[in-house]
mmCIF file of C-alpha atoms (C1' of nucleotides) in Angstrom:
data_model
loop_
_atom_site.group_PDB
_atom_site.id
_atom_site.type_symbol
_atom_site.label_atom_id
_atom_site.label_comp_id
_atom_site.label_asym_id
_atom_site.label_seq_id
_atom_site.Cartn_x
_atom_site.Cartn_y
_atom_site.Cartn_z
ATOM 1 C CA MET A 1 76.134 130.407 91.043
ATOM 2 C CA SER A 2 76.894 127.602 88.307
ATOM 3 C CA ARG A 3 75.594 128.311 85.011
ATOM 4 C CA LYS A 4 76.848 125.032 83.434
ATOM 5 C CA GLN A 5 75.373 122.812 85.973
ATOM 6 C CA GLY A 6 74.839 119.812 83.714
ATOM 7 C CA GLN A 7 78.468 119.749 82.728
ATOM 8 C CA THR A 8 81.647 118.569 83.997
ATOM 9 C CA ALA A 9 84.595 120.595 84.463
ATOM 10 C CA GLU A 10 86.078 118.655 81.412
ATOM 11 C CA GLN A 11 83.336 119.771 79.323
ATOM 12 C CA THR A 12 83.403 123.300 80.033
ATOM 13 C CA ARG A 13 87.081 123.375 79.328
ATOM 14 C CA GLU A 14 86.366 122.048 75.804
ATOM 15 C CA ASP A 15 83.478 124.358 75.326
ATOM 16 C CA ILE A 16 85.960 127.284 75.885
ATOM 17 C CA LEU A 17 88.837 125.846 73.859
ATOM 18 C CA ARG A 18 86.592 125.113 71.108
ATOM 19 C CA ALA A 19 85.075 128.798 71.326
ATOM 20 C CA ALA A 20 88.613 130.157 71.168
ATOM 21 C CA ALA A 21 89.575 128.081 68.133
ATOM 22 C CA ARG A 22 86.495 129.209 66.420
ATOM 23 C CA LEU A 23 87.149 132.910 66.779
ATOM 24 C CA LEU A 24 90.992 132.290 65.702
ATOM 25 C CA ALA A 25 89.782 130.339 62.791
ATOM 26 C CA GLY A 26 88.159 133.312 61.325
ATOM 27 C CA GLY A 27 91.322 135.296 61.127
ATOM 28 C CA ALA A 28 90.782 137.511 64.007
ATOM 29 C CA ALA A 29 93.641 139.931 64.872
ATOM 30 C CA LYS A 30 93.513 139.302 68.488
ATOM 31 C CA LEU A 31 91.891 136.775 71.243
ATOM 32 C CA THR A 32 90.360 138.304 74.296
ATOM 33 C CA LEU A 33 89.462 136.546 77.391
ATOM 34 C CA GLU A 34 86.422 138.286 77.695
ATOM 35 C CA GLY A 35 85.461 137.931 74.227
ATOM 36 C CA THR A 36 86.345 133.821 74.294
ATOM 37 C CA ALA A 37 84.261 133.619 77.540
ATOM 38 C CA LYS A 38 81.378 135.310 75.737
ATOM 39 C CA ALA A 39 81.657 132.979 72.792
ATOM 40 C CA ALA A 40 81.674 129.729 75.225
ATOM 41 C CA GLN A 41 78.819 131.331 77.165
ATOM 42 C CA VAL A 42 81.088 131.438 80.161
ATOM 43 C CA SER A 43 81.520 134.384 82.319
ATOM 44 C CA LYS A 44 85.026 135.662 82.276
ATOM 45 C CA GLY A 45 85.688 134.546 85.958
ATOM 46 C CA GLY A 46 84.602 131.035 85.045
ATOM 47 C CA LEU A 47 87.005 131.153 82.260
ATOM 48 C CA ILE A 48 89.850 131.970 84.324
ATOM 49 C CA TYR A 49 88.993 129.341 86.444
ATOM 50 C CA HIS A 50 89.749 126.704 84.039
ATOM 51 C CA PHE A 51 92.498 128.594 82.461
ATOM 52 C CA PRO A 52 94.348 130.777 84.933
ATOM 53 C CA SER A 53 96.177 132.869 82.182
ATOM 54 C CA LYS A 54 95.948 133.735 78.713
ATOM 55 C CA ASP A 55 99.179 131.654 77.853
ATOM 56 C CA SER A 56 97.690 128.478 79.732
ATOM 57 C CA LEU A 57 94.569 128.721 77.376
ATOM 58 C CA LEU A 58 97.046 129.190 74.191
ATOM 59 C CA VAL A 59 99.233 126.285 75.159
ATOM 60 C CA ALA A 60 96.241 124.159 75.554
ATOM 61 C CA LEU A 61 95.088 125.177 72.204
ATOM 62 C CA ALA A 62 98.185 124.337 70.508
ATOM 63 C CA GLU A 63 98.300 120.656 72.659
ATOM 64 C CA GLN A 64 94.999 120.243 71.238
ATOM 65 C CA THR A 65 96.034 121.105 67.627
ATOM 66 C CA VAL A 66 99.274 118.844 67.929
ATOM 67 C CA ALA A 67 97.125 115.922 69.109
ATOM 68 C CA ALA A 68 94.559 116.196 66.564
ATOM 69 C CA PHE A 69 96.760 115.866 63.867
ATOM 70 C CA ARG A 70 98.606 112.876 65.517
ATOM 71 C CA GLU A 71 95.376 111.348 65.277
ATOM 72 C CA ASP A 72 94.577 112.052 61.829
ATOM 73 C CA LEU A 73 98.024 110.244 61.029
ATOM 74 C CA GLU A 74 96.943 107.311 62.854
ATOM 75 C CA ALA A 75 93.698 107.189 60.989
ATOM 76 C CA ALA A 76 95.434 107.492 57.826
ATOM 77 C CA GLN A 77 97.412 104.276 58.507
ATOM 78 C CA ASP A 78 96.876 101.583 55.653
ATOM 79 C CA PRO A 79 97.234 98.081 57.010
ATOM 80 C CA LEU A 80 97.799 96.887 53.711
ATOM 81 C CA ASP A 81 100.876 99.104 52.816
ATOM 82 C CA GLY A 82 103.546 96.925 54.197
ATOM 83 C CA GLU A 83 106.392 98.350 51.879
ATOM 84 C CA ALA A 84 108.949 100.788 52.365
ATOM 85 C CA ARG A 85 108.547 104.368 53.189
ATOM 86 C CA SER A 86 104.647 103.469 53.948
ATOM 87 C CA PHE A 87 104.880 106.296 57.006
ATOM 88 C CA THR A 88 105.676 109.113 54.318
ATOM 89 C CA ARG A 89 102.694 108.078 52.315
ATOM 90 C CA CYS A 90 100.407 107.792 55.516
ATOM 91 C CA PHE A 91 101.605 111.387 56.330
ATOM 92 C CA ILE A 92 100.759 112.504 52.730
ATOM 93 C CA ARG A 93 97.390 110.989 52.985
ATOM 94 C CA ALA A 94 96.527 112.459 56.505
ATOM 95 C CA ALA A 95 97.803 115.783 55.538
ATOM 96 C CA LEU A 96 95.683 116.036 52.175
ATOM 97 C CA SER A 97 92.718 113.605 52.904
ATOM 98 C CA PRO A 98 89.473 115.750 52.252
ATOM 99 C CA SER A 99 88.191 115.340 55.933
ATOM 100 C CA VAL A 100 91.340 116.925 57.084
ATOM 101 C CA SER A 101 91.735 119.399 54.333
ATOM 102 C CA GLY A 102 88.497 120.232 53.131
ATOM 103 C CA GLN A 103 87.010 123.505 54.923
ATOM 104 C CA LYS A 104 89.376 123.061 57.803
ATOM 105 C CA THR A 105 92.505 123.878 56.320
ATOM 106 C CA ARG A 106 92.160 127.856 56.184
ATOM 107 C CA ASP A 107 90.737 127.509 59.704
ATOM 108 C CA SER A 108 93.551 125.677 61.128
ATOM 109 C CA MET A 109 96.350 127.864 59.486
ATOM 110 C CA PHE A 110 95.091 130.899 60.771
ATOM 111 C CA LEU A 111 94.894 129.211 64.389
ATOM 112 C CA MET A 112 98.534 127.963 63.856
ATOM 113 C CA SER A 113 99.828 131.281 62.809
ATOM 114 C CA PHE A 114 98.455 132.878 65.643
ATOM 115 C CA LEU A 115 99.605 130.403 68.007
ATOM 116 C CA LEU A 116 103.212 130.701 66.449
ATOM 117 C CA ARG A 117 103.342 134.325 67.442
ATOM 118 C CA HIS A 118 102.961 133.419 71.353
ATOM 119 C CA PRO A 119 106.247 131.809 72.458
ATOM 120 C CA GLU A 120 104.832 129.260 74.914
ATOM 121 C CA ALA A 121 102.046 127.934 72.447
ATOM 122 C CA ALA A 122 104.514 128.140 69.545
ATOM 123 C CA ALA A 123 107.175 125.769 71.543
ATOM 124 C CA VAL A 124 104.315 123.107 71.844
ATOM 125 C CA ILE A 125 103.666 123.278 68.004
ATOM 126 C CA ARG A 126 107.377 123.216 67.100
ATOM 127 C CA SER A 127 108.119 120.310 69.197
ATOM 128 C CA GLY A 128 105.229 118.551 67.753
ATOM 129 C CA GLU A 129 106.470 119.546 64.353
ATOM 130 C CA ALA A 130 110.166 118.546 64.971
ATOM 131 C CA GLU A 131 108.979 115.019 66.241
ATOM 132 C CA LEU A 132 107.209 114.450 62.985
ATOM 133 C CA THR A 133 109.821 115.809 60.746
ATOM 134 C CA GLU A 134 112.103 113.450 62.513
ATOM 135 C CA GLN A 135 109.927 110.495 61.884
ATOM 136 C CA LEU A 136 109.873 111.465 58.356
ATOM 137 C CA ALA A 137 113.419 111.969 57.832
ATOM 138 C CA SER A 138 113.995 108.359 58.792
ATOM 139 C CA ASP A 139 111.541 106.718 56.600
ATOM 140 C CA GLY A 140 113.770 106.505 53.706
ATOM 141 C CA VAL A 141 112.652 108.859 51.385
ATOM 142 C CA ASP A 142 115.316 110.752 49.298
ATOM 143 C CA PRO A 143 115.751 114.257 51.338
ATOM 144 C CA ASP A 144 115.112 116.319 48.314
ATOM 145 C CA THR A 145 111.793 114.464 47.630
ATOM 146 C CA LEU A 146 110.847 114.551 50.895
ATOM 147 C CA ALA A 147 111.377 118.430 51.013
ATOM 148 C CA LEU A 148 109.185 118.767 48.110
ATOM 149 C CA ILE A 149 106.563 116.612 49.867
ATOM 150 C CA ILE A 150 106.600 118.547 53.061
ATOM 151 C CA ALA A 151 106.562 121.756 51.234
ATOM 152 C CA ALA A 152 103.580 120.522 49.086
ATOM 153 C CA THR A 153 101.541 119.662 52.028
ATOM 154 C CA ASP A 154 102.278 122.819 53.873
ATOM 155 C CA GLY A 155 101.398 124.931 50.608
ATOM 156 C CA VAL A 156 98.117 123.056 49.978
ATOM 157 C CA HIS A 157 96.996 124.195 53.465
ATOM 158 C CA ILE A 158 98.161 127.794 53.258
ATOM 159 C CA ALA A 159 96.835 128.733 49.994
ATOM 160 C CA PRO A 160 93.381 129.575 51.154
ATOM 161 C CA MET A 161 94.643 132.250 53.705
ATOM 162 C CA TRP A 162 96.028 134.201 50.682
ATOM 163 C CA GLY A 163 92.578 134.207 49.231
ATOM 164 C CA GLY A 164 93.024 131.264 47.107
ATOM 165 C CA LYS A 165 89.947 128.755 47.008
ATOM 166 C CA GLU A 166 89.881 125.623 49.031
ATOM 167 C CA LYS A 167 90.962 122.532 46.955
ATOM 168 C CA THR A 168 88.150 120.254 45.904
ATOM 169 C CA ALA A 169 88.164 116.628 46.911
ATOM 170 C CA ALA A 170 89.171 115.691 43.320
ATOM 171 C CA GLU A 171 92.164 118.118 43.274
ATOM 172 C CA LEU A 172 93.448 117.040 46.661
ATOM 173 C CA GLU A 173 93.303 113.553 45.240
ATOM 174 C CA ARG A 174 95.242 114.401 42.255
ATOM 175 C CA ILE A 175 97.774 116.209 44.195
ATOM 176 C CA THR A 176 97.973 113.128 46.638
ATOM 177 C CA GLU A 177 98.603 110.926 43.723
ATOM 178 C CA GLN A 178 101.374 113.005 42.549
ATOM 179 C CA LEU A 179 103.087 112.886 45.914
ATOM 180 C CA LEU A 180 102.555 109.335 46.654
ATOM 181 C CA ALA A 181 104.084 108.448 43.207
ATOM 182 C CA LEU A 182 107.293 110.211 44.445
ATOM 183 C CA THR A 183 107.603 107.893 47.231
ATOM 184 C CA ARG A 184 107.829 104.822 44.980
ATOM 185 C CA VAL A 185 110.507 105.716 42.366
ATOM 186 C CA MET B 1 111.256 170.247 66.282
ATOM 187 C CA SER B 2 112.321 168.347 63.532
ATOM 188 C CA ARG B 3 114.599 165.519 64.649
ATOM 189 C CA LYS B 4 115.000 164.138 61.438
ATOM 190 C CA GLN B 5 116.092 167.417 59.509
ATOM 191 C CA GLY B 6 118.267 165.786 57.122
ATOM 192 C CA GLN B 7 115.661 163.715 55.865
ATOM 193 C CA THR B 8 112.763 163.794 53.428
ATOM 194 C CA ALA B 9 109.264 162.995 54.332
ATOM 195 C CA GLU B 10 109.652 159.918 52.081
ATOM 196 C CA GLN B 11 112.745 158.839 54.019
ATOM 197 C CA THR B 12 110.996 158.979 57.140
ATOM 198 C CA ARG B 13 108.113 157.268 55.914
ATOM 199 C CA GLU B 14 110.250 154.343 54.869
ATOM 200 C CA ASP B 15 112.256 154.223 58.017
ATOM 201 C CA ILE B 16 109.110 153.536 59.740
ATOM 202 C CA LEU B 17 107.916 150.913 57.317
ATOM 203 C CA ARG B 18 111.014 149.303 57.618
ATOM 204 C CA ALA B 19 111.102 149.371 61.545
ATOM 205 C CA ALA B 20 107.400 147.800 61.532
ATOM 206 C CA ALA B 21 108.481 145.048 58.957
ATOM 207 C CA ARG B 22 111.327 144.303 61.192
ATOM 208 C CA LEU B 23 109.398 143.881 64.188
ATOM 209 C CA LEU B 24 106.745 141.998 62.663
ATOM 210 C CA ALA B 25 109.284 139.651 61.136
ATOM 211 C CA GLY B 26 110.442 138.560 64.473
ATOM 212 C CA GLY B 27 107.068 137.038 65.221
ATOM 213 C CA ALA B 28 105.782 139.483 67.508
ATOM 214 C CA ALA B 29 102.198 138.866 68.463
ATOM 215 C CA LYS B 30 101.085 142.638 68.318
ATOM 216 C CA LEU B 31 102.465 145.912 66.684
ATOM 217 C CA THR B 32 101.949 149.020 68.488
ATOM 218 C CA LEU B 33 102.304 152.402 67.339
ATOM 219 C CA GLU B 34 104.705 153.685 70.282
ATOM 220 C CA GLY B 35 106.815 150.315 69.669
ATOM 221 C CA THR B 36 107.001 151.130 66.132
ATOM 222 C CA ALA B 37 107.954 154.662 66.851
ATOM 223 C CA LYS B 38 110.613 153.834 68.887
ATOM 224 C CA ALA B 39 112.268 151.458 66.667
ATOM 225 C CA ALA B 40 112.242 153.897 63.964
ATOM 226 C CA GLN B 41 113.239 156.638 66.208
ATOM 227 C CA VAL B 42 110.445 158.729 65.562
ATOM 228 C CA SER B 43 107.983 160.135 68.161
ATOM 229 C CA LYS B 44 104.694 158.782 68.356
ATOM 230 C CA GLY B 45 103.152 161.946 67.153
ATOM 231 C CA GLY B 46 105.864 161.826 64.349
ATOM 232 C CA LEU B 47 104.748 158.524 63.051
ATOM 233 C CA ILE B 48 101.151 159.432 63.272
ATOM 234 C CA TYR B 49 101.817 162.380 60.797
ATOM 235 C CA HIS B 50 103.023 159.957 58.251
ATOM 236 C CA PHE B 51 100.307 157.123 59.022
ATOM 237 C CA PRO B 52 97.156 158.722 60.397
ATOM 238 C CA SER B 53 95.826 155.337 61.535
ATOM 239 C CA LYS B 54 97.183 152.017 62.325
ATOM 240 C CA ASP B 55 95.302 150.543 59.485
ATOM 241 C CA SER B 56 97.062 153.127 56.862
ATOM 242 C CA LEU B 57 100.335 151.886 58.440
ATOM 243 C CA LEU B 58 99.228 148.217 57.851
ATOM 244 C CA VAL B 59 98.122 148.887 54.342
ATOM 245 C CA ALA B 60 101.478 150.637 53.401
ATOM 246 C CA LEU B 61 103.348 147.614 54.556
ATOM 247 C CA ALA B 62 101.048 145.531 52.305
ATOM 248 C CA GLU B 63 101.596 147.306 49.338
ATOM 249 C CA GLN B 64 105.190 147.409 49.927
ATOM 250 C CA THR B 65 105.115 143.666 50.407
ATOM 251 C CA VAL B 66 103.238 142.871 47.304
ATOM 252 C CA ALA B 67 105.414 145.368 45.245
ATOM 253 C CA ALA B 68 108.567 143.743 46.199
ATOM 254 C CA PHE B 69 107.705 140.346 45.153
ATOM 255 C CA ARG B 70 106.644 142.019 41.638
ATOM 256 C CA GLU B 71 110.177 143.193 41.613
ATOM 257 C CA ASP B 72 111.524 139.573 42.283
ATOM 258 C CA LEU B 73 109.443 138.273 39.646
ATOM 259 C CA GLU B 74 110.597 140.873 37.081
ATOM 260 C CA ALA B 75 114.539 140.388 37.945
ATOM 261 C CA ALA B 76 113.973 136.473 37.415
ATOM 262 C CA GLN B 77 113.010 136.976 34.005
ATOM 263 C CA ASP B 78 115.231 134.840 31.652
ATOM 264 C CA PRO B 79 115.429 136.496 28.328
ATOM 265 C CA LEU B 80 116.697 133.361 26.855
ATOM 266 C CA ASP B 81 113.744 131.376 27.837
ATOM 267 C CA GLY B 82 111.302 132.153 25.117
ATOM 268 C CA GLU B 83 109.545 128.630 25.230
ATOM 269 C CA ALA B 84 106.149 127.977 26.335
ATOM 270 C CA ARG B 85 105.235 128.366 30.090
ATOM 271 C CA SER B 86 108.148 130.425 30.783
ATOM 272 C CA PHE B 87 106.233 132.802 33.116
ATOM 273 C CA THR B 88 105.679 129.880 35.465
ATOM 274 C CA ARG B 89 109.406 129.207 35.202
ATOM 275 C CA CYS B 90 110.005 132.673 35.989
ATOM 276 C CA PHE B 91 107.702 132.416 39.092
ATOM 277 C CA ILE B 92 109.342 129.335 40.339
ATOM 278 C CA ARG B 93 112.867 130.992 40.026
ATOM 279 C CA ALA B 94 111.545 134.214 41.499
ATOM 280 C CA ALA B 95 109.856 132.420 44.566
ATOM 281 C CA LEU B 96 112.954 130.108 45.441
ATOM 282 C CA SER B 97 115.814 131.973 44.429
ATOM 283 C CA PRO B 98 118.325 132.147 47.537
ATOM 284 C CA SER B 99 118.198 135.909 47.468
ATOM 285 C CA VAL B 100 114.578 135.846 47.947
ATOM 286 C CA SER B 101 114.332 132.774 50.179
ATOM 287 C CA GLY B 102 117.530 132.622 52.128
ATOM 288 C CA GLN B 103 116.807 134.287 55.565
ATOM 289 C CA LYS B 104 113.965 136.601 54.374
ATOM 290 C CA THR B 105 111.305 133.687 54.042
ATOM 291 C CA ARG B 106 110.423 133.418 57.884
ATOM 292 C CA ASP B 107 110.360 136.801 58.311
ATOM 293 C CA SER B 108 108.175 137.512 55.323
ATOM 294 C CA MET B 109 105.932 134.791 56.395
ATOM 295 C CA PHE B 110 105.278 136.146 59.812
ATOM 296 C CA LEU B 111 104.811 139.431 58.311
ATOM 297 C CA MET B 112 102.370 138.297 55.652
ATOM 298 C CA SER B 113 100.408 136.198 58.183
ATOM 299 C CA PHE B 114 100.033 139.198 60.627
ATOM 300 C CA LEU B 115 99.045 141.339 57.646
ATOM 301 C CA LEU B 116 96.309 138.834 56.613
ATOM 302 C CA ARG B 117 94.380 139.379 60.036
ATOM 303 C CA HIS B 118 93.741 142.785 59.243
ATOM 304 C CA PRO B 119 90.995 143.223 56.871
ATOM 305 C CA GLU B 120 92.205 146.276 54.720
ATOM 306 C CA ALA B 121 96.004 145.115 54.704
ATOM 307 C CA ALA B 122 94.626 141.499 53.580
ATOM 308 C CA ALA B 123 92.618 142.876 50.886
ATOM 309 C CA VAL B 124 95.770 144.381 49.324
ATOM 310 C CA ILE B 125 97.602 141.143 49.622
ATOM 311 C CA ARG B 126 94.960 138.993 48.244
ATOM 312 C CA SER B 127 94.409 141.006 45.380
ATOM 313 C CA GLY B 128 98.133 140.933 44.528
ATOM 314 C CA GLU B 129 97.937 137.061 45.099
ATOM 315 C CA ALA B 130 94.783 136.713 42.736
ATOM 316 C CA GLU B 131 96.448 138.760 40.140
ATOM 317 C CA LEU B 132 99.353 136.341 40.197
ATOM 318 C CA THR B 133 97.284 133.505 40.229
ATOM 319 C CA GLU B 134 95.457 134.534 37.161
ATOM 320 C CA GLN B 135 98.688 134.985 35.365
ATOM 321 C CA LEU B 136 100.061 131.388 36.321
ATOM 322 C CA ALA B 137 96.700 129.726 35.224
ATOM 323 C CA SER B 138 96.871 131.317 31.810
ATOM 324 C CA ASP B 139 100.229 130.177 31.194
ATOM 325 C CA GLY B 140 99.444 126.825 29.699
ATOM 326 C CA VAL B 141 100.935 124.730 32.680
ATOM 327 C CA ASP B 142 98.559 121.589 33.246
ATOM 328 C CA PRO B 143 96.320 122.607 36.333
ATOM 329 C CA ASP B 144 97.313 119.821 38.652
ATOM 330 C CA THR B 145 100.935 120.233 37.994
ATOM 331 C CA LEU B 146 100.406 123.995 38.359
ATOM 332 C CA ALA B 147 98.674 123.578 41.809
ATOM 333 C CA LEU B 148 101.625 121.356 42.983
ATOM 334 C CA ILE B 149 103.968 123.901 41.890
ATOM 335 C CA ILE B 150 102.266 126.730 43.799
ATOM 336 C CA ALA B 151 101.785 124.613 47.024
ATOM 337 C CA ALA B 152 105.482 123.710 46.958
ATOM 338 C CA THR B 153 106.815 127.198 46.495
ATOM 339 C CA ASP B 154 104.500 128.376 49.481
ATOM 340 C CA GLY B 155 105.536 125.321 51.578
ATOM 341 C CA VAL B 156 108.981 126.119 51.120
ATOM 342 C CA HIS B 157 108.501 129.543 52.606
ATOM 343 C CA ILE B 158 106.287 128.567 55.479
ATOM 344 C CA ALA B 159 108.439 125.632 56.792
ATOM 345 C CA PRO B 160 110.760 127.769 59.031
ATOM 346 C CA MET B 161 107.544 129.210 61.033
ATOM 347 C CA TRP B 162 107.115 125.712 62.113
ATOM 348 C CA GLY B 163 110.923 125.705 63.349
ATOM 349 C CA GLY B 164 112.083 124.147 60.394
ATOM 350 C CA LYS B 165 115.535 125.126 59.326
ATOM 351 C CA GLU B 166 115.880 127.352 56.488
ATOM 352 C CA LYS B 167 116.700 125.723 53.104
ATOM 353 C CA THR B 168 120.123 126.009 51.999
ATOM 354 C CA ALA B 169 120.855 127.407 48.643
ATOM 355 C CA ALA B 170 121.800 123.819 47.401
ATOM 356 C CA GLU B 171 118.560 122.529 48.764
ATOM 357 C CA LEU B 172 116.696 125.435 47.023
ATOM 358 C CA GLU B 173 118.442 124.651 43.796
ATOM 359 C CA ARG B 174 117.271 121.224 43.858
ATOM 360 C CA ILE B 175 113.770 121.830 44.552
ATOM 361 C CA THR B 176 113.891 124.576 41.932
ATOM 362 C CA GLU B 177 115.066 121.891 39.388
ATOM 363 C CA GLN B 178 112.348 119.372 40.457
ATOM 364 C CA LEU B 179 109.640 122.036 39.910
ATOM 365 C CA LEU B 180 111.126 123.451 36.564
ATOM 366 C CA ALA B 181 111.075 120.019 35.275
ATOM 367 C CA LEU B 182 107.369 119.739 35.799
ATOM 368 C CA THR B 183 106.802 122.653 33.295
ATOM 369 C CA ARG B 184 108.716 120.917 30.497
ATOM 370 C CA VAL B 185 106.934 117.540 30.475
ATOM 371 C "C1'" DG C 1 82.605 125.828 90.257
ATOM 372 C "C1'" DT C 2 81.287 130.101 88.789
ATOM 373 C "C1'" DC C 3 80.253 134.796 89.293
ATOM 374 C "C1'" DT C 4 80.915 140.210 89.952
ATOM 375 C "C1'" DA C 5 83.887 144.068 90.871
ATOM 376 C "C1'" DT C 6 87.871 146.313 90.231
ATOM 377 C "C1'" DA C 7 92.619 147.282 89.831
ATOM 378 C "C1'" DA C 8 96.640 148.249 87.013
ATOM 379 C "C1'" DG C 9 98.526 148.913 82.838
ATOM 380 C "C1'" DA C 10 98.631 149.401 77.906
ATOM 381 C "C1'" DT C 11 97.038 151.260 73.313
ATOM 382 C "C1'" DG C 12 95.172 154.250 69.610
ATOM 383 C "C1'" DA C 13 94.109 158.710 68.446
ATOM 384 C "C1'" DT C 14 93.391 163.789 69.429
ATOM 385 C "C1'" DA C 15 94.745 168.634 70.337
ATOM 386 C "C1'" DG C 16 97.802 171.789 70.006
ATOM 387 C "C1'" DA C 17 102.879 173.578 71.045
ATOM 388 C "C1'" DC C 18 107.159 174.500 68.639
ATOM 389 C "C1'" DG D 1 107.106 168.392 59.795
ATOM 390 C "C1'" DT D 2 107.842 166.608 64.367
ATOM 391 C "C1'" DC D 3 107.002 166.852 69.268
ATOM 392 C "C1'" DT D 4 104.577 166.443 74.096
ATOM 393 C "C1'" DA D 5 100.628 165.834 76.855
ATOM 394 C "C1'" DT D 6 96.425 163.719 77.539
ATOM 395 C "C1'" DC D 7 92.062 161.027 77.098
ATOM 396 C "C1'" DA D 8 89.068 157.142 76.506
ATOM 397 C "C1'" DT D 9 88.995 152.554 75.855
ATOM 398 C "C1'" DC D 10 90.316 147.961 76.234
ATOM 399 C "C1'" DT D 11 92.613 144.191 78.493
ATOM 400 C "C1'" DT D 12 94.803 140.893 81.712
ATOM 401 C "C1'" DA D 13 94.529 139.606 86.216
ATOM 402 C "C1'" DT D 14 93.036 139.522 91.180
ATOM 403 C "C1'" DA D 15 90.231 139.500 95.210
ATOM 404 C "C1'" DG D 16 86.251 137.940 96.987
ATOM 405 C "C1'" DA D 17 80.832 136.680 97.053
ATOM 406 C "C1'" DC D 18 77.715 133.171 96.253
#
DNA sequence: GTCTATAAGATGATAGAC
DNA sequence: GTCTATCATCTTATAGAC
């Protein structure tokens, strides 16, 4: 009894991941298999066919999140910026670009903070983060300045969780400029 | 059958809140009444006497968290700093002082991100945060600079959740100096 | 490849003893 | 003021039909 007959297994898998991400983005306290299945318009059994355990679902979600930021990073590369410390500037633009930050920030922070409470998913996120931190550390920016840059980009994303308003594109632009300037001293 | 005979009700209440905070600080995915009671060395029934519902426990935890930061803020006031924008500097020192940040940051971030998923507790935290934001906004610092300061202090606290190492006292000092300098231009 | 049914365990909350 | 016992509900996961 195939409900999603027109779809490949891969498409159904993505439907499920998208549904789970959407539920968590809203700040839900918990994610249940049944609730996720309903939101993805799949039966609970159907979901479990694709993700044999809850952990496997959360790990897939974490992998998707890490991969998405990697793509944002590559999209933010500026072929004209051949100077020193260009990777750091690329990171700043990727982290603060309105297309990444606008609207999606609060959502992805809720998602991340949820995943970080589940050891297996947390390991995926932390290893992605460690790789990024290492790349940044070896880009030549003064360590204290780099610490400030990383803290500021993280902080921009998290503010909306406290209830702060999302930054406008103009505000993001001005923060981006302040941080970019720090890499050019 | 009073197990905690030597204690006042208030002391038992605090034992329970402390135990709950400790459990959540470790990044636990959920907080159960039974687990909390066990950690506080009280029976489940005993806990429920003090906190009639789980929500009431979480709200008390949120109130305690907000009040604690208020106290840190007052302790960070510098009677010698009578110049303009001194409240912003007070905030920077309070948020980044090693006694507040060291070791406690990751823990309190896990606690906060948990409470923010529970509407009633989240409301307490967000209203405390709104009050603080308003005080900062009216302290005279340029809005874009203030945005950077707030983002950076938030970011310093959250980094350890991603797996980043806690900042050393010296590193905190240098970030503090960079931010304080921004209020004096 | 997706579904139903159900087992097995955990959880929040109540009632009432001491 | 704190405890035990119990209930109703929810949740993950399995087994097996279609």
